[in-house]
Amino acid sequence: MHLNELKVLHVSELLKQAEALEIDNASRMRKQELMFALIKKRAKAGEQVFADGVLEILPDGFGFLRNPDTSYTASTDDIYISPSQVRRFNLHTGDMIEGEVRIPKDGE
């Protein structure tokens, strides 16, 4: 599954998917919460989740994948890229990246 597939869906379609996956309190969730719950449930079931974006590296060495839907500005949909990943792959601000994402661990 690709994150962009969920972003284009209407909330009603996300709700149908959430109900099919038996996600609790889905009817009370906002679109972003529904998308995260769906991704989390699918990832826990072993399904791969992919996303893409343009990398912005911050002064502390970590970065975020920004999206054209938000004019490349910071948003809650941004995907965190650790400093070790930035160094390992010699990444730079402006790089277009696509890859598999993982669900944040508790406390992240």
Short mmCIF file of the C-alpha atoms (twelve columns), coordinates in Angstrom:
data_MODEL
# 
_entry.id   MODEL 
# 
loop_
_atom_site.group_PDB 
_atom_site.id 
_atom_site.type_symbol 
_atom_site.label_atom_id 
_atom_site.label_alt_id 
_atom_site.label_comp_id 
_atom_site.label_asym_id 
_atom_site.label_seq_id 
_atom_site.Cartn_x 
_atom_site.Cartn_y 
_atom_site.Cartn_z 
_atom_site.pdbx_PDB_model_num 
ATOM 1   C CA . MET A 1   0.000   0.000  0.000  1 
ATOM 2   C CA . HIS A 2   1.167   3.531  -0.756 1 
ATOM 3   C CA . LEU A 3   0.323   6.408  1.565  1 
ATOM 4   C CA . ASN A 4   -0.816  8.484  -1.431 1 
ATOM 5   C CA . GLU A 5   -3.578  5.936  -2.090 1 
ATOM 6   C CA . LEU A 6   -5.130  6.809  1.265  1 
ATOM 7   C CA . LYS A 7   -4.660  10.570 0.918  1 
ATOM 8   C CA . VAL A 8   -6.917  10.759 -2.146 1 
ATOM 9   C CA . LEU A 9   -9.770  8.800  -0.569 1 
ATOM 10  C CA . HIS A 10  -12.818 10.505 0.899  1 
ATOM 11  C CA . VAL A 11  -13.387 10.101 4.634  1 
ATOM 12  C CA . SER A 12  -16.394 7.850  3.963  1 
ATOM 13  C CA . GLU A 13  -14.190 5.387  2.063  1 
ATOM 14  C CA . LEU A 14  -11.585 5.459  4.833  1 
ATOM 15  C CA . LEU A 15  -14.361 4.722  7.329  1 
ATOM 16  C CA . LYS A 16  -15.478 1.700  5.308  1 
ATOM 17  C CA . GLN A 17  -11.930 0.356  5.305  1 
ATOM 18  C CA . ALA A 18  -11.561 1.029  9.034  1 
ATOM 19  C CA . GLU A 19  -14.790 -0.816 9.797  1 
ATOM 20  C CA . ALA A 20  -13.687 -3.753 7.645  1 
ATOM 21  C CA . LEU A 21  -10.451 -3.928 9.647  1 
ATOM 22  C CA . GLU A 22  -12.402 -3.584 12.924 1 
ATOM 23  C CA . ILE A 23  -10.668 -0.385 14.024 1 
ATOM 24  C CA . ASP A 24  -12.210 0.876  17.260 1 
ATOM 25  C CA . ASN A 25  -13.875 4.319  17.361 1 
ATOM 26  C CA . ALA A 26  -13.247 4.918  13.651 1 
ATOM 27  C CA . SER A 27  -16.381 7.048  13.323 1 
ATOM 28  C CA . ARG A 28  -14.930 9.561  15.800 1 
ATOM 29  C CA . MET A 29  -11.607 9.967  14.001 1 
ATOM 30  C CA . ARG A 30  -10.538 12.764 11.689 1 
ATOM 31  C CA . LYS A 31  -9.203  11.867 8.248  1 
ATOM 32  C CA . GLN A 32  -5.560  11.982 9.325  1 
ATOM 33  C CA . GLU A 33  -6.282  9.789  12.360 1 
ATOM 34  C CA . LEU A 34  -8.146  7.308  10.169 1 
ATOM 35  C CA . MET A 35  -5.248  7.116  7.732  1 
ATOM 36  C CA . PHE A 36  -2.768  6.510  10.554 1 
ATOM 37  C CA . ALA A 37  -5.004  3.853  12.135 1 
ATOM 38  C CA . LEU A 38  -5.365  2.066  8.785  1 
ATOM 39  C CA . ILE A 39  -1.632  2.152  8.139  1 
ATOM 40  C CA . LYS A 40  -0.882  0.930  11.651 1 
ATOM 41  C CA . LYS A 41  -3.354  -1.946 11.413 1 
ATOM 42  C CA . ARG A 42  -2.094  -3.024 7.988  1 
ATOM 43  C CA . ALA A 43  1.563   -2.764 8.997  1 
ATOM 44  C CA . LYS A 44  0.921   -4.899 12.089 1 
ATOM 45  C CA . ALA A 45  -0.646  -7.474 9.765  1 
ATOM 46  C CA . GLY A 46  2.590   -7.560 7.776  1 
ATOM 47  C CA . GLU A 47  1.579   -5.371 4.841  1 
ATOM 48  C CA . GLN A 48  4.281   -3.061 3.497  1 
ATOM 49  C CA . VAL A 49  3.536   0.660  3.505  1 
ATOM 50  C CA . PHE A 50  5.312   3.058  1.144  1 
ATOM 51  C CA . ALA A 51  5.496   6.846  0.985  1 
ATOM 52  C CA . ASP A 52  7.355   9.517  -0.922 1 
ATOM 53  C CA . GLY A 53  8.247   13.162 -0.609 1 
ATOM 54  C CA . VAL A 54  10.916  15.808 -0.898 1 
ATOM 55  C CA . LEU A 55  13.492  15.758 1.884  1 
ATOM 56  C CA . GLU A 56  14.167  18.754 4.091  1 
ATOM 57  C CA . ILE A 57  17.122  18.263 6.425  1 
ATOM 58  C CA . LEU A 58  17.064  20.396 9.553  1 
ATOM 59  C CA . PRO A 59  20.153  21.819 11.307 1 
ATOM 60  C CA . ASP A 60  20.133  18.968 13.863 1 
ATOM 61  C CA . GLY A 61  20.814  16.441 11.083 1 
ATOM 62  C CA . PHE A 62  17.422  14.744 10.872 1 
ATOM 63  C CA . GLY A 63  14.899  15.443 8.175  1 
ATOM 64  C CA . PHE A 64  11.302  15.197 7.075  1 
ATOM 65  C CA . LEU A 65  9.691   14.191 3.818  1 
ATOM 66  C CA . ARG A 66  7.555   17.139 2.755  1 
ATOM 67  C CA . ASN A 67  4.596   16.914 0.427  1 
ATOM 68  C CA . PRO A 68  3.482   19.176 -2.448 1 
ATOM 69  C CA . ASP A 69  -0.089  18.980 -1.079 1 
ATOM 70  C CA . THR A 70  1.068   21.232 1.775  1 
ATOM 71  C CA . SER A 71  3.312   23.390 -0.461 1 
ATOM 72  C CA . TYR A 72  6.313   21.593 1.049  1 
ATOM 73  C CA . THR A 73  5.722   23.243 4.424  1 
ATOM 74  C CA . ALA A 74  5.778   21.409 7.755  1 
ATOM 75  C CA . SER A 75  2.661   19.377 8.481  1 
ATOM 76  C CA . THR A 76  1.555   16.518 10.687 1 
ATOM 77  C CA . ASP A 77  1.714   14.210 7.642  1 
ATOM 78  C CA . ASP A 78  5.488   14.617 7.294  1 
ATOM 79  C CA . ILE A 79  7.623   11.494 7.593  1 
ATOM 80  C CA . TYR A 80  10.652  11.601 9.885  1 
ATOM 81  C CA . ILE A 81  14.068  10.626 8.506  1 
ATOM 82  C CA . SER A 82  16.695  9.872  11.166 1 
ATOM 83  C CA . PRO A 83  20.213  11.360 11.103 1 
ATOM 84  C CA . SER A 84  21.660  7.870  10.623 1 
ATOM 85  C CA . GLN A 85  19.580  7.391  7.450  1 
ATOM 86  C CA . VAL A 86  20.637  10.835 6.196  1 
ATOM 87  C CA . ARG A 87  24.308  9.910  6.664  1 
ATOM 88  C CA . ARG A 88  24.022  6.308  5.440  1 
ATOM 89  C CA . PHE A 89  22.489  7.291  2.113  1 
ATOM 90  C CA . ASN A 90  24.251  10.671 1.771  1 
ATOM 91  C CA . LEU A 91  20.906  12.472 1.571  1 
ATOM 92  C CA . HIS A 92  20.491  16.187 0.944  1 
ATOM 93  C CA . THR A 93  17.690  18.732 1.180  1 
ATOM 94  C CA . GLY A 94  15.672  18.607 -2.033 1 
ATOM 95  C CA . ASP A 95  16.177  14.890 -2.673 1 
ATOM 96  C CA . MET A 96  13.024  13.126 -3.847 1 
ATOM 97  C CA . ILE A 97  12.700  9.960  -1.778 1 
ATOM 98  C CA . GLU A 98  10.368  6.991  -1.908 1 
ATOM 99  C CA . GLY A 99  10.568  4.029  0.390  1 
ATOM 100 C CA . GLU A 100 8.996   1.740  2.918  1 
ATOM 101 C CA . VAL A 101 7.921   3.382  6.151  1 
ATOM 102 C CA . ARG A 102 7.423   1.891  9.559  1 
ATOM 103 C CA . ILE A 103 4.945   2.835  12.213 1 
ATOM 104 C CA . PRO A 104 6.417   4.960  15.014 1 
ATOM 105 C CA . LYS A 105 7.270   3.004  18.134 1 
ATOM 106 C CA . ASP A 106 5.662   4.011  21.423 1 
ATOM 107 C CA . GLY A 107 7.129   7.332  22.506 1 
ATOM 108 C CA . GLU A 108 8.283   8.362  19.022 1 
# 
